[in-house]
Every structure is written in structure tokens, then in C-alpha cells.
PDB file of C-alpha atoms in Angstrom:
ATOM      1  CA  MET A   1      -0.045  -0.124   0.348  1.00  0.00           C
ATOM      2  CA  GLN A   2       1.556   3.562  -0.813  1.00  0.00           C
ATOM      3  CA  SER A   3       1.467   6.476   1.730  1.00  0.00           C
ATOM      4  CA  GLN A   4      -1.297   9.060   1.058  1.00  0.00           C
ATOM      5  CA  ASN A   5      -0.554  12.556   1.513  1.00  0.00           C
ATOM      6  CA  SER A   6      -3.612  14.798   3.293  1.00  0.00           C
ATOM      7  CA  ALA A   7      -4.848  15.362  -0.277  1.00  0.00           C
ATOM      8  CA  ASP A   8      -5.378  11.912  -1.163  1.00  0.00           C
ATOM      9  CA  LEU A   9      -7.256  11.038   2.252  1.00  0.00           C
ATOM     10  CA  HIS A  10     -10.912  10.266   2.043  1.00  0.00           C
ATOM     11  CA  ALA A  11     -13.789  13.190   3.672  1.00  0.00           C
ATOM     12  CA  ASP A  12     -14.579  10.424   6.563  1.00  0.00           C
ATOM     13  CA  THR A  13     -11.394   9.053   6.955  1.00  0.00           C
ATOM     14  CA  PRO A  14      -9.026  12.298   7.377  1.00  0.00           C
ATOM     15  CA  MET A  15      -6.548  11.162   9.819  1.00  0.00           C
ATOM     16  CA  PRO A  16      -3.664   8.968   8.339  1.00  0.00           C
ATOM     17  CA  LEU A  17      -1.960   6.525  10.759  1.00  0.00           C
ATOM     18  CA  ARG A  18       0.622   4.215  10.578  1.00  0.00           C
ATOM     19  CA  VAL A  19       0.464   0.592  10.881  1.00  0.00           C
ATOM     20  CA  ASP A  20       3.357  -0.151  13.420  1.00  0.00           C
ATOM     21  CA  ARG A  21       2.376  -4.273  14.396  1.00  0.00           C
ATOM     22  CA  ALA A  22      -0.208  -6.293  12.711  1.00  0.00           C
ATOM     23  CA  TYR A  23      -0.247  -9.726  14.317  1.00  0.00           C
ATOM     24  CA  ASP A  24      -2.711 -12.214  13.479  1.00  0.00           C
ATOM     25  CA  VAL A  25      -4.353 -13.329  16.869  1.00  0.00           C
ATOM     26  CA  ALA A  26      -6.936 -16.688  15.547  1.00  0.00           C
ATOM     27  CA  LEU A  27      -7.238 -18.068  12.223  1.00  0.00           C
ATOM     28  CA  GLY A  28      -8.303 -15.445  10.022  1.00  0.00           C
ATOM     29  CA  LEU A  29      -7.863 -12.845  12.524  1.00  0.00           C
ATOM     30  CA  ARG A  30      -5.385 -10.254  12.484  1.00  0.00           C
ATOM     31  CA  SER A  31      -4.951  -7.172  15.185  1.00  0.00           C
ATOM     32  CA  PHE A  32      -3.526  -4.101  13.295  1.00  0.00           C
ATOM     33  CA  GLU A  33      -1.509  -1.462  15.838  1.00  0.00           C
ATOM     34  CA  LEU A  34      -2.355   1.925  14.325  1.00  0.00           C
ATOM     35  CA  MET A  35      -0.399   5.168  15.790  1.00  0.00           C
ATOM     36  CA  LEU A  36       0.305   8.489  14.363  1.00  0.00           C
ATOM     37  CA  PRO A  37       3.306   9.146  12.297  1.00  0.00           C
ATOM     38  CA  ASP A  38       5.037  11.184  15.025  1.00  0.00           C
ATOM     39  CA  GLY A  39       4.160   9.119  18.310  1.00  0.00           C
ATOM     40  CA  ALA A  40       2.045  11.660  19.615  1.00  0.00           C
ATOM     41  CA  ALA A  41      -1.450  10.984  21.770  1.00  0.00           C
ATOM     42  CA  LEU A  42      -4.710  10.397  19.417  1.00  0.00           C
ATOM     43  CA  PRO A  43      -7.895  11.687  20.095  1.00  0.00           C
ATOM     44  CA  GLU A  44      -9.518   9.938  23.065  1.00  0.00           C
ATOM     45  CA  PHE A  45     -11.492   7.465  23.020  1.00  0.00           C
ATOM     46  CA  THR A  46     -14.479   5.808  25.313  1.00  0.00           C
ATOM     47  CA  PRO A  47     -15.137   1.952  25.974  1.00  0.00           C
ATOM     48  CA  GLY A  48     -16.946   0.363  22.818  1.00  0.00           C
ATOM     49  CA  ALA A  49     -15.819   3.109  20.556  1.00  0.00           C
ATOM     50  CA  HIS A  50     -15.279   2.541  16.215  1.00  0.00           C
ATOM     51  CA  ILE A  51     -13.344   3.711  13.640  1.00  0.00           C
ATOM     52  CA  LYS A  52     -13.836   3.927  10.281  1.00  0.00           C
ATOM     53  CA  VAL A  53     -10.275   3.092   7.627  1.00  0.00           C
ATOM     54  CA  GLN A  54     -10.174   3.856   3.924  1.00  0.00           C
ATOM     55  CA  THR A  55      -8.794   0.042   2.936  1.00  0.00           C
ATOM     56  CA  PRO A  56      -5.737  -0.629   0.997  1.00  0.00           C
ATOM     57  CA  ASN A  57      -8.222  -1.472  -1.928  1.00  0.00           C
ATOM     58  CA  GLY A  58     -10.425   2.568  -1.435  1.00  0.00           C
ATOM     59  CA  LEU A  59     -13.111   0.376   1.048  1.00  0.00           C
ATOM     60  CA  LEU A  60     -14.653   2.502   4.020  1.00  0.00           C
ATOM     61  CA  ARG A  61     -14.970   0.099   6.506  1.00  0.00           C
ATOM     62  CA  LYS A  62     -16.079   0.143  10.361  1.00  0.00           C
ATOM     63  CA  TYR A  63     -14.367  -1.833  13.338  1.00  0.00           C
ATOM     64  CA  SER A  64     -14.202  -1.691  16.604  1.00  0.00           C
ATOM     65  CA  LEU A  65     -11.319  -0.624  19.049  1.00  0.00           C
ATOM     66  CA  CYS A  66     -10.364  -3.134  21.451  1.00  0.00           C
ATOM     67  CA  ASN A  67      -7.943  -2.104  23.183  1.00  0.00           C
ATOM     68  CA  ALA A  68      -8.243  -0.010  26.494  1.00  0.00           C
ATOM     69  CA  PRO A  69      -9.492   3.688  26.219  1.00  0.00           C
ATOM     70  CA  GLU A  70      -6.450   5.018  28.505  1.00  0.00           C
ATOM     71  CA  GLU A  71      -3.767   3.513  25.976  1.00  0.00           C
ATOM     72  CA  ARG A  72      -3.140   6.765  23.994  1.00  0.00           C
ATOM     73  CA  HIS A  73      -0.065   6.088  21.710  1.00  0.00           C
ATOM     74  CA  ARG A  74      -2.319   3.236  19.514  1.00  0.00           C
ATOM     75  CA  TYR A  75      -5.500   2.172  18.549  1.00  0.00           C
ATOM     76  CA  VAL A  76      -6.013  -1.665  17.988  1.00  0.00           C
ATOM     77  CA  ILE A  77      -8.663  -2.865  15.956  1.00  0.00           C
ATOM     78  CA  THR A  78      -8.864  -6.562  14.895  1.00  0.00           C
ATOM     79  CA  VAL A  79      -9.978  -7.786  11.447  1.00  0.00           C
ATOM     80  CA  LYS A  80     -12.084 -11.005  10.443  1.00  0.00           C
ATOM     81  CA  ARG A  81     -11.010 -12.034   6.767  1.00  0.00           C
ATOM     82  CA  GLU A  82     -14.349 -12.750   5.140  1.00  0.00           C
ATOM     83  CA  GLU A  83     -14.424 -14.317   1.705  1.00  0.00           C
ATOM     84  CA  LEU A  84     -17.601 -13.244   0.829  1.00  0.00           C
ATOM     85  CA  SER A  85     -17.286  -9.637   0.738  1.00  0.00           C
ATOM     86  CA  ARG A  86     -16.694  -6.967  -1.212  1.00  0.00           C
ATOM     87  CA  GLY A  87     -12.823  -7.229  -0.540  1.00  0.00           C
ATOM     88  CA  GLY A  88     -12.720  -4.847   2.203  1.00  0.00           C
ATOM     89  CA  SER A  89     -10.870  -7.105   4.952  1.00  0.00           C
ATOM     90  CA  ALA A  90      -9.482  -9.489   2.205  1.00  0.00           C
ATOM     91  CA  SER A  91      -7.438  -6.168   1.664  1.00  0.00           C
ATOM     92  CA  MET A  92      -6.429  -5.711   5.220  1.00  0.00           C
ATOM     93  CA  HIS A  93      -5.120  -8.946   5.473  1.00  0.00           C
ATOM     94  CA  ASP A  94      -3.068  -9.139   2.043  1.00  0.00           C
ATOM     95  CA  ASP A  95      -2.542  -5.671   1.415  1.00  0.00           C
ATOM     96  CA  LEU A  96      -1.919  -4.108   4.518  1.00  0.00           C
ATOM     97  CA  LYS A  97       1.968  -3.914   6.016  1.00  0.00           C
ATOM     98  CA  VAL A  98       3.402  -2.185   8.768  1.00  0.00           C
ATOM     99  CA  GLY A  99       4.864   0.880   8.159  1.00  0.00           C
ATOM    100  CA  ASP A 100       1.928   1.314   5.349  1.00  0.00           C
ATOM    101  CA  THR A 101      -0.321   4.789   6.283  1.00  0.00           C
ATOM    102  CA  LEU A 102      -3.910   3.740   7.129  1.00  0.00           C
ATOM    103  CA  PRO A 103      -6.583   6.520   6.668  1.00  0.00           C
ATOM    104  CA  THR A 104      -8.760   6.636   9.588  1.00  0.00           C
ATOM    105  CA  SER A 105     -11.466   8.110  11.214  1.00  0.00           C
ATOM    106  CA  LEU A 106     -11.894   9.715  14.428  1.00  0.00           C
ATOM    107  CA  PRO A 107     -13.222   7.869  16.764  1.00  0.00           C
ATOM    108  CA  ASP A 108     -17.249   7.439  17.446  1.00  0.00           C
ATOM    109  CA  ASN A 109     -19.364   5.584  20.111  1.00  0.00           C
ATOM    110  CA  ALA A 110     -22.782   4.350  18.533  1.00  0.00           C
ATOM    111  CA  PHE A 111     -22.350   1.390  21.754  1.00  0.00           C
ATOM    112  CA  PRO A 112     -21.402   3.680  24.657  1.00  0.00           C
ATOM    113  CA  LEU A 113     -20.500   1.307  28.186  1.00  0.00           C
ATOM    114  CA  VAL A 114     -23.214   2.727  30.889  1.00  0.00           C
ATOM    115  CA  ASP A 115     -20.670   3.505  33.833  1.00  0.00           C
ATOM    116  CA  ASN A 116     -23.361   3.201  36.427  1.00  0.00           C
ATOM    117  CA  ALA A 117     -24.757   0.095  36.148  1.00  0.00           C
ATOM    118  CA  LYS A 118     -25.243  -1.834  39.002  1.00  0.00           C
ATOM    119  CA  ALA A 119     -24.169  -5.263  37.147  1.00  0.00           C
ATOM    120  CA  TYR A 120     -22.642  -5.779  33.233  1.00  0.00           C
ATOM    121  CA  LEU A 121     -23.637  -9.112  31.089  1.00  0.00           C
ATOM    122  CA  PHE A 122     -21.882  -9.111  27.859  1.00  0.00           C
ATOM    123  CA  ILE A 123     -22.737 -11.562  25.091  1.00  0.00           C
ATOM    124  CA  ALA A 124     -20.236 -11.761  22.251  1.00  0.00           C
ATOM    125  CA  GLY A 125     -20.312 -13.936  18.908  1.00  0.00           C
ATOM    126  CA  GLY A 126     -17.456 -14.262  16.675  1.00  0.00           C
ATOM    127  CA  ILE A 127     -15.741 -10.914  15.736  1.00  0.00           C
ATOM    128  CA  GLY A 128     -18.252  -9.402  18.144  1.00  0.00           C
ATOM    129  CA  ILE A 129     -16.089  -9.681  21.408  1.00  0.00           C
ATOM    130  CA  THR A 130     -13.948  -6.493  19.954  1.00  0.00           C
ATOM    131  CA  PRO A 131     -15.973  -4.082  21.335  1.00  0.00           C
ATOM    132  CA  LEU A 132     -16.734  -5.790  24.100  1.00  0.00           C
ATOM    133  CA  LEU A 133     -12.867  -6.403  25.212  1.00  0.00           C
ATOM    134  CA  SER A 134     -12.531  -2.847  25.233  1.00  0.00           C
ATOM    135  CA  MET A 135     -15.261  -2.471  27.795  1.00  0.00           C
ATOM    136  CA  ILE A 136     -13.489  -5.247  30.290  1.00  0.00           C
ATOM    137  CA  ARG A 137     -10.153  -4.053  29.819  1.00  0.00           C
ATOM    138  CA  SER A 138     -11.326  -0.434  31.009  1.00  0.00           C
ATOM    139  CA  PHE A 139     -12.696  -1.703  34.120  1.00  0.00           C
ATOM    140  CA  GLY A 140      -8.530  -2.054  34.473  1.00  0.00           C
ATOM    141  CA  ASP A 141      -8.065  -4.108  38.285  1.00  0.00           C
ATOM    142  CA  LEU A 142     -10.743  -3.448  39.826  1.00  0.00           C
ATOM    143  CA  ALA A 143     -14.418  -3.801  37.864  1.00  0.00           C
ATOM    144  CA  PRO A 144     -16.866  -1.064  38.894  1.00  0.00           C
ATOM    145  CA  ALA A 145     -19.890  -4.086  39.159  1.00  0.00           C
ATOM    146  CA  PRO A 146     -19.975  -7.438  38.986  1.00  0.00           C
ATOM    147  CA  TRP A 147     -19.479  -8.461  34.717  1.00  0.00           C
ATOM    148  CA  LYS A 148     -19.777 -11.906  32.742  1.00  0.00           C
ATOM    149  CA  LEU A 149     -18.833 -12.787  29.388  1.00  0.00           C
ATOM    150  CA  ILE A 150     -20.664 -15.429  27.303  1.00  0.00           C
ATOM    151  CA  TYR A 151     -18.221 -15.317  24.508  1.00  0.00           C
ATOM    152  CA  LEU A 152     -19.965 -17.845  21.671  1.00  0.00           C
ATOM    153  CA  SER A 153     -17.912 -19.051  18.382  1.00  0.00           C
ATOM    154  CA  ARG A 154     -18.116 -21.985  16.386  1.00  0.00           C
ATOM    155  CA  PHE A 155     -14.494 -23.361  16.546  1.00  0.00           C
ATOM    156  CA  ALA A 156     -11.842 -23.098  18.981  1.00  0.00           C
ATOM    157  CA  ASN A 157      -8.914 -22.271  16.659  1.00  0.00           C
ATOM    158  CA  THR A 158     -10.777 -18.870  15.064  1.00  0.00           C
ATOM    159  CA  THR A 159     -11.495 -17.555  18.694  1.00  0.00           C
ATOM    160  CA  ALA A 160      -9.154 -14.770  19.135  1.00  0.00           C
ATOM    161  CA  PHE A 161      -8.466 -13.277  23.006  1.00  0.00           C
ATOM    162  CA  LEU A 162      -8.278 -17.011  24.785  1.00  0.00           C
ATOM    163  CA  ASP A 163      -5.420 -16.458  26.621  1.00  0.00           C
ATOM    164  CA  GLU A 164      -6.200 -13.067  28.248  1.00  0.00           C
ATOM    165  CA  LEU A 165      -9.342 -14.392  28.797  1.00  0.00           C
ATOM    166  CA  GLY A 166      -8.546 -16.777  30.674  1.00  0.00           C
ATOM    167  CA  GLN A 167      -6.138 -15.359  33.018  1.00  0.00           C
ATOM    168  CA  PRO A 168      -6.863 -15.625  36.218  1.00  0.00           C
ATOM    169  CA  GLY A 169      -8.276 -12.393  37.649  1.00  0.00           C
ATOM    170  CA  TRP A 170     -11.017 -12.967  34.347  1.00  0.00           C
ATOM    171  CA  LYS A 171     -11.611 -16.682  33.703  1.00  0.00           C
ATOM    172  CA  LYS A 172     -13.966 -16.846  36.795  1.00  0.00           C
ATOM    173  CA  ASN A 173     -16.218 -14.601  34.834  1.00  0.00           C
ATOM    174  CA  VAL A 174     -16.162 -15.679  31.543  1.00  0.00           C
ATOM    175  CA  LYS A 175     -17.791 -18.425  29.727  1.00  0.00           C
ATOM    176  CA  ILE A 176     -16.920 -19.606  26.028  1.00  0.00           C
ATOM    177  CA  HIS A 177     -18.088 -22.146  24.415  1.00  0.00           C
ATOM    178  CA  HIS A 178     -17.573 -23.419  20.586  1.00  0.00           C
ATOM    179  CA  SER A 179     -20.704 -24.743  18.508  1.00  0.00           C
ATOM    180  CA  GLU A 180     -18.518 -27.218  16.721  1.00  0.00           C
ATOM    181  CA  GLY A 181     -17.959 -30.529  18.927  1.00  0.00           C
ATOM    182  CA  GLN A 182     -20.244 -29.991  21.740  1.00  0.00           C
ATOM    183  CA  PRO A 183     -22.128 -32.339  22.564  1.00  0.00           C
ATOM    184  CA  ASP A 184     -25.596 -29.985  22.578  1.00  0.00           C
ATOM    185  CA  GLN A 185     -24.001 -27.218  19.966  1.00  0.00           C
ATOM    186  CA  GLU A 186     -25.683 -24.338  20.792  1.00  0.00           C
ATOM    187  CA  PHE A 187     -25.391 -22.779  23.763  1.00  0.00           C
ATOM    188  CA  ASP A 188     -28.690 -21.435  25.799  1.00  0.00           C
ATOM    189  CA  LEU A 189     -28.958 -18.273  26.261  1.00  0.00           C
ATOM    190  CA  TRP A 190     -31.915 -18.825  28.562  1.00  0.00           C
ATOM    191  CA  PRO A 191     -30.905 -19.214  32.320  1.00  0.00           C
ATOM    192  CA  ALA A 192     -28.956 -15.446  32.169  1.00  0.00           C
ATOM    193  CA  LEU A 193     -32.072 -13.774  29.782  1.00  0.00           C
ATOM    194  CA  GLU A 194     -35.017 -15.832  32.301  1.00  0.00           C
ATOM    195  CA  LYS A 195     -35.276 -13.091  35.018  1.00  0.00           C
ATOM    196  CA  PRO A 196     -35.134  -9.223  34.044  1.00  0.00           C
ATOM    197  CA  ASN A 197     -32.815  -7.668  36.344  1.00  0.00           C
ATOM    198  CA  THR A 198     -30.522  -4.558  37.142  1.00  0.00           C
ATOM    199  CA  ALA A 199     -27.637  -5.414  34.732  1.00  0.00           C
ATOM    200  CA  HIS A 200     -26.859  -4.119  31.691  1.00  0.00           C
ATOM    201  CA  VAL A 201     -27.379  -6.894  28.899  1.00  0.00           C
ATOM    202  CA  TYR A 202     -24.062  -5.405  25.653  1.00  0.00           C
ATOM    203  CA  CYS A 203     -24.538  -7.768  23.021  1.00  0.00           C
ATOM    204  CA  CYS A 204     -22.281  -7.599  19.471  1.00  0.00           C
ATOM    205  CA  GLY A 205     -22.386 -10.464  17.055  1.00  0.00           C
ATOM    206  CA  PRO A 206     -24.141 -12.158  14.294  1.00  0.00           C
ATOM    207  CA  ARG A 207     -27.484 -11.062  13.153  1.00  0.00           C
ATOM    208  CA  PRO A 208     -28.861 -14.246  14.268  1.00  0.00           C
ATOM    209  CA  LEU A 209     -27.268 -14.266  17.833  1.00  0.00           C
ATOM    210  CA  MET A 210     -28.427 -10.143  18.044  1.00  0.00           C
ATOM    211  CA  GLU A 211     -32.743 -11.483  16.893  1.00  0.00           C
ATOM    212  CA  ALA A 212     -32.151 -14.193  19.617  1.00  0.00           C
ATOM    213  CA  VAL A 213     -30.724 -11.839  22.505  1.00  0.00           C
ATOM    214  CA  ARG A 214     -34.268  -9.447  21.180  1.00  0.00           C
ATOM    215  CA  ASP A 215     -36.214 -11.947  22.168  1.00  0.00           C
ATOM    216  CA  MET A 216     -35.245 -13.283  24.728  1.00  0.00           C
ATOM    217  CA  THR A 217     -35.209  -9.986  26.403  1.00  0.00           C
ATOM    218  CA  GLY A 218     -38.227  -8.723  25.378  1.00  0.00           C
ATOM    219  CA  HIS A 219     -39.436  -8.549  29.043  1.00  0.00           C
ATOM    220  CA  TRP A 220     -36.726  -6.511  30.378  1.00  0.00           C
ATOM    221  CA  SER A 221     -35.889  -2.304  30.005  1.00  0.00           C
ATOM    222  CA  PRO A 222     -35.051  -1.687  26.647  1.00  0.00           C
ATOM    223  CA  LYS A 223     -32.931   0.995  28.310  1.00  0.00           C
ATOM    224  CA  ASN A 224     -30.948  -2.258  29.535  1.00  0.00           C
ATOM    225  CA  ILE A 225     -30.196  -3.978  26.258  1.00  0.00           C
ATOM    226  CA  HIS A 226     -28.022  -2.599  23.974  1.00  0.00           C
ATOM    227  CA  PHE A 227     -26.483  -3.736  20.245  1.00  0.00           C
ATOM    228  CA  GLU A 228     -23.585  -3.437  18.392  1.00  0.00           C
ATOM    229  CA  SER A 229     -23.614  -4.552  14.281  1.00  0.00           C
ATOM    230  CA  PHE A 230     -21.275  -3.748  11.889  1.00  0.00           C
ATOM    231  CA  ASP A 231     -23.218  -4.394   9.094  1.00  0.00           C
ATOM    232  CA  GLU A 232     -23.613  -1.208   7.494  1.00  0.00           C
ATOM    233  CA  GLY A 233     -26.560  -0.555   5.622  1.00  0.00           C
ATOM    234  CA  GLY A 234     -27.968  -3.685   6.350  1.00  0.00           C
ATOM    235  CA  LYS A 235     -27.677  -6.377   4.041  1.00  0.00           C
ATOM    236  CA  THR A 236     -29.488  -7.160   0.827  1.00  0.00           C
ATOM    237  CA  LEU A 237     -32.532  -9.907   0.666  1.00  0.00           C
ATOM    238  CA  PRO A 238     -33.500 -11.890  -2.283  1.00  0.00           C
ATOM    239  CA  ASP A 239     -36.800 -10.240  -2.254  1.00  0.00           C
ATOM    240  CA  ASP A 240     -35.857  -6.588  -2.049  1.00  0.00           C
ATOM    241  CA  LYS A 241     -37.361  -3.924  -4.603  1.00  0.00           C
ATOM    242  CA  ALA A 242     -36.738  -0.893  -5.264  1.00  0.00           C
ATOM    243  CA  PHE A 243     -39.134   1.655  -4.042  1.00  0.00           C
ATOM    244  CA  GLN A 244     -39.546   5.399  -3.311  1.00  0.00           C
ATOM    245  CA  VAL A 245     -39.181   8.186  -0.839  1.00  0.00           C
ATOM    246  CA  ARG A 246     -40.632  11.093  -0.312  1.00  0.00           C
ATOM    247  CA  LEU A 247     -39.837  13.948   2.116  1.00  0.00           C
ATOM    248  CA  ALA A 248     -42.536  15.201   3.380  1.00  0.00           C
ATOM    249  CA  ARG A 249     -41.291  18.766   5.059  1.00  0.00           C
ATOM    250  CA  SER A 250     -38.842  19.563   1.886  1.00  0.00           C
ATOM    251  CA  GLY A 251     -40.970  17.814  -0.933  1.00  0.00           C
ATOM    252  CA  GLN A 252     -37.822  15.721  -2.808  1.00  0.00           C
ATOM    253  CA  SER A 253     -38.481  12.296  -3.714  1.00  0.00           C
ATOM    254  CA  PHE A 254     -36.082  10.098  -5.026  1.00  0.00           C
ATOM    255  CA  GLU A 255     -35.356   6.162  -5.516  1.00  0.00           C
ATOM    256  CA  VAL A 256     -34.213   3.928  -3.145  1.00  0.00           C
ATOM    257  CA  PRO A 257     -32.290   1.526  -5.704  1.00  0.00           C
ATOM    258  CA  VAL A 258     -32.088  -2.743  -3.867  1.00  0.00           C
ATOM    259  CA  GLY A 259     -28.239  -2.557  -2.761  1.00  0.00           C
ATOM    260  CA  MET A 260     -28.366   1.203  -1.136  1.00  0.00           C
ATOM    261  CA  SER A 261     -30.298   2.180   2.089  1.00  0.00           C
ATOM    262  CA  ILE A 262     -32.508   5.040   2.608  1.00  0.00           C
ATOM    263  CA  LEU A 263     -29.334   6.802   4.194  1.00  0.00           C
ATOM    264  CA  GLY A 264     -27.350   6.502   1.498  1.00  0.00           C
ATOM    265  CA  ALA A 265     -29.872   7.147  -1.654  1.00  0.00           C
ATOM    266  CA  MET A 266     -30.664  10.448   0.292  1.00  0.00           C
ATOM    267  CA  ARG A 267     -27.421  11.258   0.863  1.00  0.00           C
ATOM    268  CA  ALA A 268     -26.735  10.865  -2.853  1.00  0.00           C
ATOM    269  CA  HIS A 269     -29.073  13.595  -2.865  1.00  0.00           C
ATOM    270  CA  GLY A 270     -27.408  16.205  -1.084  1.00  0.00           C
ATOM    271  CA  CYS A 271     -30.226  15.169   1.930  1.00  0.00           C
ATOM    272  CA  ASN A 272     -27.979  14.422   5.437  1.00  0.00           C
ATOM    273  CA  THR A 273     -29.518  13.290   8.567  1.00  0.00           C
ATOM    274  CA  ALA A 274     -27.889  12.042  11.807  1.00  0.00           C
ATOM    275  CA  SER A 275     -26.099   8.955  11.921  1.00  0.00           C
ATOM    276  CA  SER A 276     -24.064   7.488  13.818  1.00  0.00           C
ATOM    277  CA  CYS A 277     -23.389   3.217  13.495  1.00  0.00           C
ATOM    278  CA  GLU A 278     -25.170   2.634  10.044  1.00  0.00           C
ATOM    279  CA  SER A 279     -26.333  -0.688  11.780  1.00  0.00           C
ATOM    280  CA  GLY A 280     -30.024  -0.312  13.003  1.00  0.00           C
ATOM    281  CA  THR A 281     -28.365  -0.679  17.007  1.00  0.00           C
ATOM    282  CA  CYS A 282     -28.110   2.601  17.864  1.00  0.00           C
ATOM    283  CA  GLY A 283     -31.230   4.706  17.284  1.00  0.00           C
ATOM    284  CA  THR A 284     -29.742   7.931  15.850  1.00  0.00           C
ATOM    285  CA  CYS A 285     -31.039   7.366  12.716  1.00  0.00           C
ATOM    286  CA  ARG A 286     -34.906   6.953  13.728  1.00  0.00           C
ATOM    287  CA  THR A 287     -37.072   9.378  11.351  1.00  0.00           C
ATOM    288  CA  GLY A 288     -40.589  10.417  11.571  1.00  0.00           C
ATOM    289  CA  LEU A 289     -42.988   8.135   8.763  1.00  0.00           C
ATOM    290  CA  LEU A 290     -46.178   9.741   7.585  1.00  0.00           C
ATOM    291  CA  GLU A 291     -46.863   7.123   5.358  1.00  0.00           C
ATOM    292  CA  GLY A 292     -46.526   3.950   3.422  1.00  0.00           C
ATOM    293  CA  GLU A 293     -45.235   0.276   5.371  1.00  0.00           C
ATOM    294  CA  ALA A 294     -42.264   0.391   6.295  1.00  0.00           C
ATOM    295  CA  ASP A 295     -39.916  -3.342   6.099  1.00  0.00           C
ATOM    296  CA  HIS A 296     -38.082  -2.323   9.523  1.00  0.00           C
ATOM    297  CA  ARG A 297     -34.542  -4.043  10.346  1.00  0.00           C
ATOM    298  CA  ASP A 298     -33.539  -2.732  12.898  1.00  0.00           C
ATOM    299  CA  MET A 299     -32.862  -3.684  16.760  1.00  0.00           C
ATOM    300  CA  VAL A 300     -33.937  -0.696  18.340  1.00  0.00           C
ATOM    301  CA  LEU A 301     -37.965  -0.359  17.564  1.00  0.00           C
ATOM    302  CA  MET A 302     -40.621  -1.050  19.799  1.00  0.00           C
ATOM    303  CA  PRO A 303     -43.750  -2.541  17.401  1.00  0.00           C
ATOM    304  CA  GLU A 304     -46.004   0.134  19.314  1.00  0.00           C
ATOM    305  CA  GLU A 305     -43.578   2.508  17.767  1.00  0.00           C
ATOM    306  CA  MET A 306     -43.395   1.296  13.894  1.00  0.00           C
ATOM    307  CA  ASP A 307     -45.861   2.441  12.559  1.00  0.00           C
ATOM    308  CA  ARG A 308     -44.939   6.105  13.385  1.00  0.00           C
ATOM    309  CA  HIS A 309     -40.657   5.496  13.229  1.00  0.00           C
ATOM    310  CA  ILE A 310     -38.118   4.145  10.949  1.00  0.00           C
ATOM    311  CA  MET A 311     -34.142   3.442  11.247  1.00  0.00           C
ATOM    312  CA  VAL A 312     -33.813   4.719   7.464  1.00  0.00           C
ATOM    313  CA  CYS A 313     -29.613   3.221   7.749  1.00  0.00           C
ATOM    314  CA  VAL A 314     -31.187  -0.349   7.661  1.00  0.00           C
ATOM    315  CA  SER A 315     -34.853  -0.146   6.543  1.00  0.00           C
ATOM    316  CA  ARG A 316     -36.154  -0.289   3.323  1.00  0.00           C
ATOM    317  CA  ALA A 317     -40.564  -0.024   1.959  1.00  0.00           C
ATOM    318  CA  LYS A 318     -43.256  -2.964   1.942  1.00  0.00           C
ATOM    319  CA  SER A 319     -44.958  -0.570   0.234  1.00  0.00           C
ATOM    320  CA  ALA A 320     -44.333   1.549  -3.431  1.00  0.00           C
ATOM    321  CA  GLU A 321     -43.814   4.387  -0.939  1.00  0.00           C
ATOM    322  CA  LEU A 322     -42.409   5.927   2.095  1.00  0.00           C
ATOM    323  CA  VAL A 323     -43.187   9.423   3.178  1.00  0.00           C
ATOM    324  CA  LEU A 324     -40.636  10.811   5.668  1.00  0.00           C
ATOM    325  CA  ASP A 325     -41.192  13.889   8.328  1.00  0.00           C
ATOM    326  CA  LEU A 326     -37.845  15.712   6.708  1.00  0.00           C
TER     327      LEU A 326
END
């Protein structure tokens, strides 16, 4: 990868960082340590934060910071090689080397850690361990509240950070389950979620895991349940169709094609609205829905809100047109 000067940087990734280290933490998982070229202190971040990077092949990708927030000299991200993706993760694995420059955004946090919780229950699936690990690391030697981690993966050799999670100070709080080769295969989360309490639940991982946790926590207070996803814009489904969006206040109307989110179409037509996670988990892009039937694909809205609101970063339309309160 060629070093890039400031004129070449994407508007979303204005901060050029140097790759100081690159190393595998499990099969198909590689960590990168990023620093400012002059070694100066990096902008602060909070547990659960992420950065966007411009991959060597030019794509923008979002990765959680998995190191402790008090470490101001480096950002650490861990990238899973996704063979079926558009090539961003493969480019990070194959083309990004120590000494290269990686265009990077300032840290943002759509998955903040509640700092006055009575207890924490962390549920990770695969690479979803990364933001949760930063949260646990932020506790230091004396956690502010009791915590437990349930870490689910398929194979032991594709499970990152096993040595650290098995250290004496953490081991008693960590349950790791590999579905492949286990007699019961799938881990039963219901005993941990059956009785609602004052704990805050943080879940990050594949969509089926998050949907299962959402379904099992329907009787919990919504304020205590938190999700993070990196499926930006939502996945394209086989029956997706193009539809029209009309903005009631501005009068503007445009088509949302297959493979593009409402938010992406709005940006393409010069319409900006607040957003953060862009994966339907934080609620920042909540928008009033005035007319039409939405195809809700977020993890935020309650059933009683779905007739009047939509998350424009991931949701689509069942009707031919949606009218938004914008």
C-alpha cells in the first residue's frame, strides 16, 4: 500500500495513521496497532468506540477499538477475513503491512458503556468480542460492578483472545462455548436472560445472535439492552425491490434502489440527517414515518413505534412509497 498524503484522504477518514504492528490473534483474525506518525497522543476514545478506515483497495470499513481506552499511544483493531465480502477485509489482510499509512476517522461511539450499572452481562458472537473486550479492559484491576462474558464461536482455532480471557483475574467471569464438537451444539442463553434484573446487557455478533437476544429480553427494560452490529446499511435480501421516498417538509422525492439504504439515497441527493452506527442498532437516525409501510430491519424500535418511525440506515419499504417527516 502506498503512503497517502492529506490531499488523498477520504472526507470520512481525515487522520492518517501508521501501522506499527500486525499479527494474527486466531485463524482468519488479524490485529493491527495504529499510531500517529510522530508518536503523539491519539484522540481519546471511550469503551465501545469504533473508527472508520479506508482499506488499501479504497473501501470504507468500520472496526471497533479493542484496546483499553487509557492507551493514548495506539488504536488496536481486529479484522476478520470475510471471503464473501466485497474485499475490504481481504485487502486489510493481504495488502496492509507494517509501516503503511491507513486513513482513519476520529473515534465515534454508537455502543457506549453505561458507567453506573449495577452489573454487566456481555454476550459476544465471533468477532463481536472486540468492543466488549475494550469495555472489560477499561475496568482495570477493580471492576466498578460485577460482570460476566458469554463468548460464542464455532471453532476454538477461530476464537480470538483466549489467553487473555483465561487469565486468573477474568476466568471466573468468562464462559466460552464452541458449538462445533459440543454435545449440545448451540449454547442456551435463556437461563442468563430469563429473569430481568438491573444488569445492562451488551450484545455484539452475527444478526441471528442479536435477534435471539432481543427476543429473549423482550420482558427487560429496553434501556438495559444494547446492541452493536457492523452490517452497515443492512444486507440485501433476495426479495428486495426499489421504492420511492418522499420528504414531506422539503417536497423532495427519489428512488431507493436495491443494495442502497434510504440514508445512502438521501446522501446521494444532498439530504443529510444524523446517523452513527449505520447498522440499525443505535437509534441515532430515527425518523418520523408519515405514510407507507416500512420493512423494519433495526434492533431499536419497539412494536408500538413501528407505525410512526423508521431507522433510515437499514430499513426499507413494503409499500411502493414511504413519506418521511423530513
